Short mmCIF file of C-alpha atoms and ligand atoms in Angstrom, two decimals:
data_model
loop_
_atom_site.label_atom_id
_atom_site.label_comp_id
_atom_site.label_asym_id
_atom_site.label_seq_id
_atom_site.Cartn_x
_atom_site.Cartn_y
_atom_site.Cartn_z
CA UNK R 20 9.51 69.98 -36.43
CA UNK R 21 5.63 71.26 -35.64
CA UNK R 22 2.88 69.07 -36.15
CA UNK R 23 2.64 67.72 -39.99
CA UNK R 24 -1.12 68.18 -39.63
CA UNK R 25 -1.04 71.51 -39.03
CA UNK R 26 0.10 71.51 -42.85
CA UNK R 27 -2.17 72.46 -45.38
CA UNK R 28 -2.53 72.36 -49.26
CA UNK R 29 -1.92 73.97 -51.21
CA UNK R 30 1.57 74.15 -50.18
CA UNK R 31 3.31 77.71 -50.12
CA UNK R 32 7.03 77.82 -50.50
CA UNK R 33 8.43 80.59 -48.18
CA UNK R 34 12.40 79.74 -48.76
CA UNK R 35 15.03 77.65 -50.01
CA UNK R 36 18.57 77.35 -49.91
CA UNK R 37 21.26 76.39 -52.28
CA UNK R 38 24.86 75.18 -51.63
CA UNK R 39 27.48 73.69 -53.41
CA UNK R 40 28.90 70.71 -51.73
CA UNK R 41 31.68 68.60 -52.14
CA UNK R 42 32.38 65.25 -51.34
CA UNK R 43 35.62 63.24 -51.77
CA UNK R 44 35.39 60.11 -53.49
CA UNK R 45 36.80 56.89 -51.96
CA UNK R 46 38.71 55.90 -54.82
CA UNK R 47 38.54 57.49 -58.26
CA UNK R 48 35.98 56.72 -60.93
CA UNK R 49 36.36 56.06 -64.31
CA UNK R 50 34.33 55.86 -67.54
CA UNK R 51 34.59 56.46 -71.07
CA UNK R 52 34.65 60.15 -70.72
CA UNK R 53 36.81 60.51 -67.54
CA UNK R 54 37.71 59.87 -63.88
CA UNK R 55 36.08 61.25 -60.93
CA UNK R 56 37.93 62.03 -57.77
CA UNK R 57 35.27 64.25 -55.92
CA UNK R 58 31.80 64.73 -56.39
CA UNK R 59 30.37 68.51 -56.26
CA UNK R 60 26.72 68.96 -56.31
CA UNK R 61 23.93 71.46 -55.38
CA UNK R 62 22.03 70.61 -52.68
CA UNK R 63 18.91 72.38 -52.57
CA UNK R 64 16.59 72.98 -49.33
CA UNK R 65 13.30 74.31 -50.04
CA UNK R 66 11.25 75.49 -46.94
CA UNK R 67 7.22 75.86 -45.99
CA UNK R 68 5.95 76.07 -42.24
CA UNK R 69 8.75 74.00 -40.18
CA UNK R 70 9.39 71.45 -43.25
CA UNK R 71 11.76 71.23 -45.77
CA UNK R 72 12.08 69.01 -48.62
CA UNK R 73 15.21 68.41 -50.24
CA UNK R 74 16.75 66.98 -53.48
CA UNK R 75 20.54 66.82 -55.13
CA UNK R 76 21.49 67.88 -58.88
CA UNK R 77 22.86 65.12 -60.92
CA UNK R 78 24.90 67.12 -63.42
CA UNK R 79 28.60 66.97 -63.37
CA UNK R 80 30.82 70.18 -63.40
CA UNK R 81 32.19 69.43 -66.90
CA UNK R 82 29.37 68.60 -69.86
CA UNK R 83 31.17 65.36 -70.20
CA UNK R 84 27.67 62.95 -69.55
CA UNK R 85 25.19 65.13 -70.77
CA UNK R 86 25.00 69.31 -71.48
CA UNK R 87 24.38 70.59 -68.49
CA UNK R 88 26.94 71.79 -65.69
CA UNK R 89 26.89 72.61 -62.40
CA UNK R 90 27.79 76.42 -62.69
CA UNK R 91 24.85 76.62 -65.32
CA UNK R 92 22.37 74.48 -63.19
CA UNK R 93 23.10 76.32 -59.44
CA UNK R 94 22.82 79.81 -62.32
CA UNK R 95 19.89 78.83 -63.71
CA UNK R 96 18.38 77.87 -60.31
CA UNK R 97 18.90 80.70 -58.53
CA UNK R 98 18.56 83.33 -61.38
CA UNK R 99 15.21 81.51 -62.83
CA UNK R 100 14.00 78.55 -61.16
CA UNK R 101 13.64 79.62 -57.58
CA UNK R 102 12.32 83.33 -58.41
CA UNK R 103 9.48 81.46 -60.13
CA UNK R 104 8.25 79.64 -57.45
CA UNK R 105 9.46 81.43 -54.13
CA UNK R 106 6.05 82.57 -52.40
CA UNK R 107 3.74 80.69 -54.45
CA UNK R 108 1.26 77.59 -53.43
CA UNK R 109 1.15 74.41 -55.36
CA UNK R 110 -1.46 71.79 -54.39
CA UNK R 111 0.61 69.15 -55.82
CA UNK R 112 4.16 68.31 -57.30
CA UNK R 113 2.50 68.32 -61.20
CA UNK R 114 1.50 72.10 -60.67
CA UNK R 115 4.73 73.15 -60.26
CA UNK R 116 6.48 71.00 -62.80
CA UNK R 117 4.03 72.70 -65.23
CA UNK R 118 5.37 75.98 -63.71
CA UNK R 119 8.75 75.16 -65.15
CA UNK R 120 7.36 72.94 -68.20
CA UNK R 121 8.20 75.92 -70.68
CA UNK R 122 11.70 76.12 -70.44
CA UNK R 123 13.74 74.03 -73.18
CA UNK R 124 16.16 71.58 -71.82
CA UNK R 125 18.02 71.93 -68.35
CA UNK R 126 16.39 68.71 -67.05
CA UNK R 127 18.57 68.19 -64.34
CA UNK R 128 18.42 71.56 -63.11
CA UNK R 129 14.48 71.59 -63.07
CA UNK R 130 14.54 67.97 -61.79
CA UNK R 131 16.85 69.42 -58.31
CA UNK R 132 13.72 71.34 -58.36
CA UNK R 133 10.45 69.23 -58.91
CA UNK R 134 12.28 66.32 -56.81
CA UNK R 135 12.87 68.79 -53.58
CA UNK R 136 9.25 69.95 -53.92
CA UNK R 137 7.67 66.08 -53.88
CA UNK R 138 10.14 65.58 -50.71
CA UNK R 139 8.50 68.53 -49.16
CA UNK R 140 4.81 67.62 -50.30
CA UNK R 141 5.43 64.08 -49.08
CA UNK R 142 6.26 65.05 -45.36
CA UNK R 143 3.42 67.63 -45.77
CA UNK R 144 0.99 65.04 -46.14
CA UNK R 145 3.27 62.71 -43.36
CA UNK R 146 3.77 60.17 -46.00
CA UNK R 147 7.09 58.25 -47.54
CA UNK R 148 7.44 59.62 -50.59
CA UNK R 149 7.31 56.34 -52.29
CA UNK R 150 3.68 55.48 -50.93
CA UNK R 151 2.80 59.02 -52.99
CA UNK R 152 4.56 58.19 -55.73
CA UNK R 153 2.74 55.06 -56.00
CA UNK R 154 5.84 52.63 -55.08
CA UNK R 155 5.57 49.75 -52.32
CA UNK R 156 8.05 47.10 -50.80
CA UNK R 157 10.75 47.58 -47.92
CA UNK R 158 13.95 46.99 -50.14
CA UNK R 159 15.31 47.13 -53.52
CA UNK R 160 17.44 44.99 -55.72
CA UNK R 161 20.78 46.29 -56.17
CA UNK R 162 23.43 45.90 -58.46
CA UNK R 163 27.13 47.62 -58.48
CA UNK R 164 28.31 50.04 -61.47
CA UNK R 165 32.31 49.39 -62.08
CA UNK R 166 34.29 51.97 -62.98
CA UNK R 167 37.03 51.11 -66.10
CA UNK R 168 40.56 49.48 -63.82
CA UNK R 169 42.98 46.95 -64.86
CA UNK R 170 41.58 43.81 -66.23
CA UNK R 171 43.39 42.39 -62.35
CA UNK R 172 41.72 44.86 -60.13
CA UNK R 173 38.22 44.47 -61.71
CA UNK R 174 38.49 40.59 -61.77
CA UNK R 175 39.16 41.71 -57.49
CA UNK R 176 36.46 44.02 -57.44
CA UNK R 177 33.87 41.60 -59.23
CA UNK R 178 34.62 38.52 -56.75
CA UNK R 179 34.24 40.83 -53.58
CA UNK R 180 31.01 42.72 -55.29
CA UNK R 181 29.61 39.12 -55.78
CA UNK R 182 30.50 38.04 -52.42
CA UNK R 183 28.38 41.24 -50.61
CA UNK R 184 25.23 39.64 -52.97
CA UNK R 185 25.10 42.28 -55.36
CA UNK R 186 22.76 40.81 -58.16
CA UNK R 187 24.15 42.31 -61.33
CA UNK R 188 27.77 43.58 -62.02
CA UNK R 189 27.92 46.37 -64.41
CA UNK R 190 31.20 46.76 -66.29
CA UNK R 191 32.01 49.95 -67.16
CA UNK R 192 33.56 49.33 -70.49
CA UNK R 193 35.22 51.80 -73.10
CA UNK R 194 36.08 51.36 -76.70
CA UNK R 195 40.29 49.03 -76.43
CA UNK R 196 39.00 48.40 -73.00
CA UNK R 197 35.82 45.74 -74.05
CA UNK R 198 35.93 42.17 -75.17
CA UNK R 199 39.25 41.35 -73.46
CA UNK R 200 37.81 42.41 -70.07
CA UNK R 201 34.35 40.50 -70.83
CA UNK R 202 36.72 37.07 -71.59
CA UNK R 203 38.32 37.36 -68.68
CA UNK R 204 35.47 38.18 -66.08
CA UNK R 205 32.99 35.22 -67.88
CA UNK R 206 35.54 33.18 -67.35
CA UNK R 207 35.76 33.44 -63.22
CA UNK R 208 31.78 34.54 -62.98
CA UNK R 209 30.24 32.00 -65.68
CA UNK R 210 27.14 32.81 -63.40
CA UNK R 211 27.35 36.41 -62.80
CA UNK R 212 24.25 39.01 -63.72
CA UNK R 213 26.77 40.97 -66.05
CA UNK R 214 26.12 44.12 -68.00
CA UNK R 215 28.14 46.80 -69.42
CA UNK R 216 27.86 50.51 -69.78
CA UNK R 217 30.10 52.29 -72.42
CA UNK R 218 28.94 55.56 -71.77
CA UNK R 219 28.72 56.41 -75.35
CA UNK R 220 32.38 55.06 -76.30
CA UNK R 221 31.06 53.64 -79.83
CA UNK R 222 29.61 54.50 -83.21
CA UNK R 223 27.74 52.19 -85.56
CA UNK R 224 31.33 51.38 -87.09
CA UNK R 225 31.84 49.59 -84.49
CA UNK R 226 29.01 47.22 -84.77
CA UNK R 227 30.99 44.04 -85.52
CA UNK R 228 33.29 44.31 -82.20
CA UNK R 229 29.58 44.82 -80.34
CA UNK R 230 28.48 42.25 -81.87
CA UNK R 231 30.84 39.62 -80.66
CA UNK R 232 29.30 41.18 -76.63
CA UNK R 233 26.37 38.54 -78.03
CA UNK R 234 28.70 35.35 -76.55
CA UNK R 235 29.20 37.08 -72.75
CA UNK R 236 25.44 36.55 -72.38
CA UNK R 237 25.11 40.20 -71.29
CA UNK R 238 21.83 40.93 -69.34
CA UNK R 239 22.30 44.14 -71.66
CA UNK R 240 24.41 46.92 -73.46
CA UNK R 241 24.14 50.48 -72.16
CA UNK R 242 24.49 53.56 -73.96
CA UNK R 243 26.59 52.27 -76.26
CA UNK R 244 26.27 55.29 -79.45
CA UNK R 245 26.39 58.51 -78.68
CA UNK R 246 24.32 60.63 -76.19
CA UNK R 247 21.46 62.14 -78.56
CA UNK R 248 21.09 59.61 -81.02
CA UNK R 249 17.76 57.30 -80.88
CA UNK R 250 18.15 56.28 -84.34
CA UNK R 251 21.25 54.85 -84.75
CA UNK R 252 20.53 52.62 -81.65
CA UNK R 253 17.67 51.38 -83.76
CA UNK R 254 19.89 50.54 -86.03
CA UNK R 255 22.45 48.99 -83.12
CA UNK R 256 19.47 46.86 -81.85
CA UNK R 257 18.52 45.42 -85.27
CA UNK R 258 22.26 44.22 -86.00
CA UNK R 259 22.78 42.71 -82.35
CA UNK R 260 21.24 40.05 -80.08
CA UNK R 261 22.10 41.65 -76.75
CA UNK R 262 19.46 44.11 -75.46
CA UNK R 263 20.36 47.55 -75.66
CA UNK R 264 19.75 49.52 -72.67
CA UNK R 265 19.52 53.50 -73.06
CA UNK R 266 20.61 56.05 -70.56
CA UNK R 267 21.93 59.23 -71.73
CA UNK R 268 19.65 59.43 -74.39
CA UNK R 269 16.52 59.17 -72.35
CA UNK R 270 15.98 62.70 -70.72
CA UNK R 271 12.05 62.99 -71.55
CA UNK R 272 9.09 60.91 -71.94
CA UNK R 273 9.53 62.01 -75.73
CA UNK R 274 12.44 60.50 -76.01
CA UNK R 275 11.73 57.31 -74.37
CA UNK R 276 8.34 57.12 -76.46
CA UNK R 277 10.51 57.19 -79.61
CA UNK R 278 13.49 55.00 -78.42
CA UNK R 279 10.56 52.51 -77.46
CA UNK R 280 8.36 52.86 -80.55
CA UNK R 281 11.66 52.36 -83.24
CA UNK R 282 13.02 49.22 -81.02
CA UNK R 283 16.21 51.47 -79.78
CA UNK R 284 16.23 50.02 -76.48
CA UNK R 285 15.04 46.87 -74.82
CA UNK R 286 15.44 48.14 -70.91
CA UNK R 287 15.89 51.58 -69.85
CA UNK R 288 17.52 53.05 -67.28
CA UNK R 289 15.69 55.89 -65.30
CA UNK R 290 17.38 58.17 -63.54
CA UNK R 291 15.23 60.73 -61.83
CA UNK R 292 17.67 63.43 -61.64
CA UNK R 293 18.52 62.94 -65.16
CA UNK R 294 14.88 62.82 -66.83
CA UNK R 295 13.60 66.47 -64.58
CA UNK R 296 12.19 64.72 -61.68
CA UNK R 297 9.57 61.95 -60.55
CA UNK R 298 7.01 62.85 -62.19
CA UNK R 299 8.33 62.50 -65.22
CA UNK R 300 10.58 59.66 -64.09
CA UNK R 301 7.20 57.24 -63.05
CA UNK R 302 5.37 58.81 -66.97
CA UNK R 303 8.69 57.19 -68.41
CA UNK R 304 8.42 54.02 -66.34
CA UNK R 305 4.30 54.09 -66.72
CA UNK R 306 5.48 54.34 -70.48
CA UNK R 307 8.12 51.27 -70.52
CA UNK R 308 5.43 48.93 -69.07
CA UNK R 309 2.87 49.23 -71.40
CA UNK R 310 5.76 48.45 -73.91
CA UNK R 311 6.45 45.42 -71.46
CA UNK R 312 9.86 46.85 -71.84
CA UNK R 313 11.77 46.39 -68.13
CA UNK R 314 13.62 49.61 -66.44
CA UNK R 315 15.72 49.68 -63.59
CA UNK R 316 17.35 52.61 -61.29
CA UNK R 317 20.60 54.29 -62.50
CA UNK R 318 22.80 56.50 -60.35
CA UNK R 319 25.00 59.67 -60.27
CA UNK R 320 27.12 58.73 -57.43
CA UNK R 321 25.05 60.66 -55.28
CA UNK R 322 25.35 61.26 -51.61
CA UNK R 323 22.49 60.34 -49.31
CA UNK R 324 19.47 62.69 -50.42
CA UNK R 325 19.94 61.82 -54.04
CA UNK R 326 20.51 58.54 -53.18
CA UNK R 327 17.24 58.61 -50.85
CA UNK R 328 15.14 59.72 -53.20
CA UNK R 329 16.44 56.91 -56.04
CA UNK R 330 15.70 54.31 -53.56
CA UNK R 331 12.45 55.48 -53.20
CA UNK R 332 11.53 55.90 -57.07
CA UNK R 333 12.99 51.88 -57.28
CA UNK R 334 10.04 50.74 -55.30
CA UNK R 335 8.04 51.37 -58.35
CA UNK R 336 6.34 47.61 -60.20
CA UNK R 337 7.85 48.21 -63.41
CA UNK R 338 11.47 48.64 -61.50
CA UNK R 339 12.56 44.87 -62.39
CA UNK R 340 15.81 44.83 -62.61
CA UNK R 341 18.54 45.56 -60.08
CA UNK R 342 19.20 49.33 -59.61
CA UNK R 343 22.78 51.28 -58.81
CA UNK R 344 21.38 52.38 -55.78
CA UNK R 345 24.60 50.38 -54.06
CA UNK R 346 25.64 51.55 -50.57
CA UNK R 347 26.95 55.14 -50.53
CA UNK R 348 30.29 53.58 -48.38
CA UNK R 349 30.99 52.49 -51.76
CA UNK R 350 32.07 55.86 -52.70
CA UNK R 351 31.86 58.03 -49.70
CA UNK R 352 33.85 57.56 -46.36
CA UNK R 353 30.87 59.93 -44.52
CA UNK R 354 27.82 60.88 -46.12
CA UNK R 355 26.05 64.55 -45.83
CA UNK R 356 22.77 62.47 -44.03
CA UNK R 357 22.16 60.96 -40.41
CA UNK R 358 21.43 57.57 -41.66
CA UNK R 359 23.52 55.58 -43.55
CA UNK R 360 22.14 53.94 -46.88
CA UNK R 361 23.70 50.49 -47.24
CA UNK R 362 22.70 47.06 -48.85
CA UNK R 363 22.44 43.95 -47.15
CA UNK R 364 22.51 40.49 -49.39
CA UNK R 365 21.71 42.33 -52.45
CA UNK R 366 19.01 44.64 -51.15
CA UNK R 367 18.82 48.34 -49.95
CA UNK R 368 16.60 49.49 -47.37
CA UNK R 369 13.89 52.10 -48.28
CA UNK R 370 14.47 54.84 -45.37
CA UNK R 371 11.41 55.02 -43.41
CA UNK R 372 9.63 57.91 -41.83
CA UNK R 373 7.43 60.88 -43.96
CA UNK R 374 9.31 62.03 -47.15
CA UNK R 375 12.50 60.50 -48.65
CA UNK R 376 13.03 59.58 -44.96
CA UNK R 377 16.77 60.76 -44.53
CA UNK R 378 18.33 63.52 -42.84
CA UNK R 379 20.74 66.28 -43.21
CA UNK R 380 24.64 65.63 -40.94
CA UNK R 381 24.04 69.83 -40.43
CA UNK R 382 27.92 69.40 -38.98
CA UNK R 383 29.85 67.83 -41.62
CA UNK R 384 27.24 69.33 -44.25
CA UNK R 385 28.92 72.50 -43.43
CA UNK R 386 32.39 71.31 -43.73
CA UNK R 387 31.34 69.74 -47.13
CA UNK R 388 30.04 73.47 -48.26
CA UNK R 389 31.55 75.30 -51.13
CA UNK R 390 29.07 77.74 -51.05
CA UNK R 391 25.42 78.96 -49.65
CA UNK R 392 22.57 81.04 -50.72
CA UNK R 393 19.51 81.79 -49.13
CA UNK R 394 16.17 82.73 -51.33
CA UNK R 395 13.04 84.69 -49.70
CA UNK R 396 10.32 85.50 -51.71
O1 OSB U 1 26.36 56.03 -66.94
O2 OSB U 1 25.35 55.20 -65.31
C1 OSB U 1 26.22 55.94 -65.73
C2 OSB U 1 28.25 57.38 -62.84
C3 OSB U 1 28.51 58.66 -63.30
C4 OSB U 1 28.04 59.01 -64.55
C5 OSB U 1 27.34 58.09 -65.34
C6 OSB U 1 27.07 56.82 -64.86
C7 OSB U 1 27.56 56.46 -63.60
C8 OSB U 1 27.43 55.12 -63.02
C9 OSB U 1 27.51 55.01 -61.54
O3 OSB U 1 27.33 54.12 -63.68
C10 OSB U 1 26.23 54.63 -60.91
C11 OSB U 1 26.26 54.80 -59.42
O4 OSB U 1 26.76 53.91 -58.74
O5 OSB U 1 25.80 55.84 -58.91
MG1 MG U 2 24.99 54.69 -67.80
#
């Protein structure tokens, strides 16, 4: 690496790179819409002088969470994203999310983007990049996210989650797969920090079984109506007790301005790879305070750099409840980064050092590598 001072802004991009990795999963995940058994992501390296900033996309290779794929985001990367930047300055992360402002939708794909650019920017000005995005604290709260299993196996998985000091249990939940599962685990974990996450399993005709999640004391409901639809969780909200927590459906500021302003959700979850990067991650968290509405960290199952840079966005004030930024050994057996990113009692580590403060395994990065593209300008 040469000297970070020799670095000035405005900060020129002279390269990136773009792979498709792949990553067996421990054990398979399942929610309402499906199981994982790998997860296959781009990776994207952007260069200028001797640093590089990196960031993970988010989007799965079917449109089964949201729209967007991984074939259309590693396309519209390298066909749109990257041409429009390769070779240019930007004095500061905002300049070049304006850059890409114009397009409709895609916010994963733009967020791979914007979220690689603020790791670069960050080590350019030798700085964690949660001390420049405004974040402070060594560790974060974390929670685990459960993936749908035998009423038997989760009951396991719950008592040996609690046992590591996660502080909240999410229960992925489905619709047939709900209040049975919710009996059973209050029952053994009166105590527990419980949520549940249904992934969009429901419609408003179901609000009388949703209802009856009011007696499991639920810290909250997540995304539990369909992916694009504010309203009718408006609706949800003003028919149930429980607080209704919205993921899928918050991919812009817009949307969480709306969701907030017609009571549709209570706590939101931020993902930053989900809502096209930081910036407008910390104007949706900026946004959720001033409603004195609480957010917390969501997850993709992402290996290390996506996982980096969600610990880092989690150090943010208005970050109050316990993130899924769980240790990656949860779903990984090695991870594509030097470090490894694991909780202790309840709380991850923020990697230290300039930037999101991991970095790249080069050797079993290229075993993990589908494919790889380089970009001049
Ligand atoms: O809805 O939060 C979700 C994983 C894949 C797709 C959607 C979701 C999840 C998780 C896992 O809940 C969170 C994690 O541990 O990364
Ligand atoms: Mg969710």
């Amino acid at each position: 690496m040469p000297d970070s001072t020799s670095t000035r802004l405005p900060l020129r991009i002279d390269g990136a790179e773009l792979r498709l990795v792949r990553l067996p999963l421990v054990s398979p995940f399942t929610i309402a819409t499906g199981t994982m058994t790998e997860k296959i992501f781009p990776l994207l390296i952007l260069r200028s002088g001797g640093l590089e900033g990196y960031a993970e996309g988010v989007m799965d290779t079917l449109p089964d969470y949201l729209e967007e794929t991984v074939a259309g985001a590693m396309d519209l990367l390298a066909t749109v994203l990257l041409p429009q930047v390769l070779g240019k300055a930007f004095p500061h992360p905002l300049s070049l999310a304006r850059v890409l402002a114009p397009w409709r939708g895609n916010f994963m794909a733009r967020a791979t983007l914007e979220m690689a650019f603020w790791d670069l920017w960050a080590k350019a000005l030798d700085m964690p990049l949660q001390t420049v995005l405004g974040g402070e604290g060594e560790a974060v709260d974390v929670g685990v996210s459960l993936g749908i299993a035998p009423i038997a196996a989760t009951l396991d998985s719950v008592a040996s989650h609690v046992l590591q000091g996660y502080r909240r249990i999410k229960l992925k939940v489905k619709r047939g797969h709900d209040i049975a599962l919710l009996e059973a685990v209050r029952q053994e974990f009166p105590d527990a920090h419980l949520t549940v996450d249904a992934n969009c399993s429901y419609t408003l005709a179901d609000t009388d079984l949703i209802r009856r999640m009011d007696e499991f004391d639920l810290d909250y409901i997540e995304q539990p109506l369909a992916w694009d639809d504010i309203h009718d969780h408006a609706t949800l909200q003003s028919r149930v007790r429980t607080p209704i927590c919205l993921d899928e459906c918050i991919r812009t500021v817009e949307h969480a301005r709306k969701a907030l302003q017609a009571d549709a959700a209570r706590v939101i979850n931020i993902k930053v790879g989900r809502a096209g990067g930081h910036a407008a991650a910390r104007a949706i968290h900026d946004l959720c305070e001033a409603f004195c509405v609480p957010v917390w960290c969501g997850g993709m199952l992402e290996a290390g750099i996506g996982r980096a840079h969600n610990i880092h966005l989690s150090t943010l004030p208005n970050f109050t409840k316990p993130g899924d930024t769980s240790s990656a050994s949860r779903y990984f057996t090695r991870d594509i980064i030097e470090q490894k990113l694991e909780a202790r009692d309840g709380r991850m580590p923020v990697p230290e050092g300039p930037g999101i403060g991991v970095t790249l395994d080069q050797h079993y990065l290229s075993t993990a590598t589908l494919s790889r593209q380089e970009f001049r300008p």
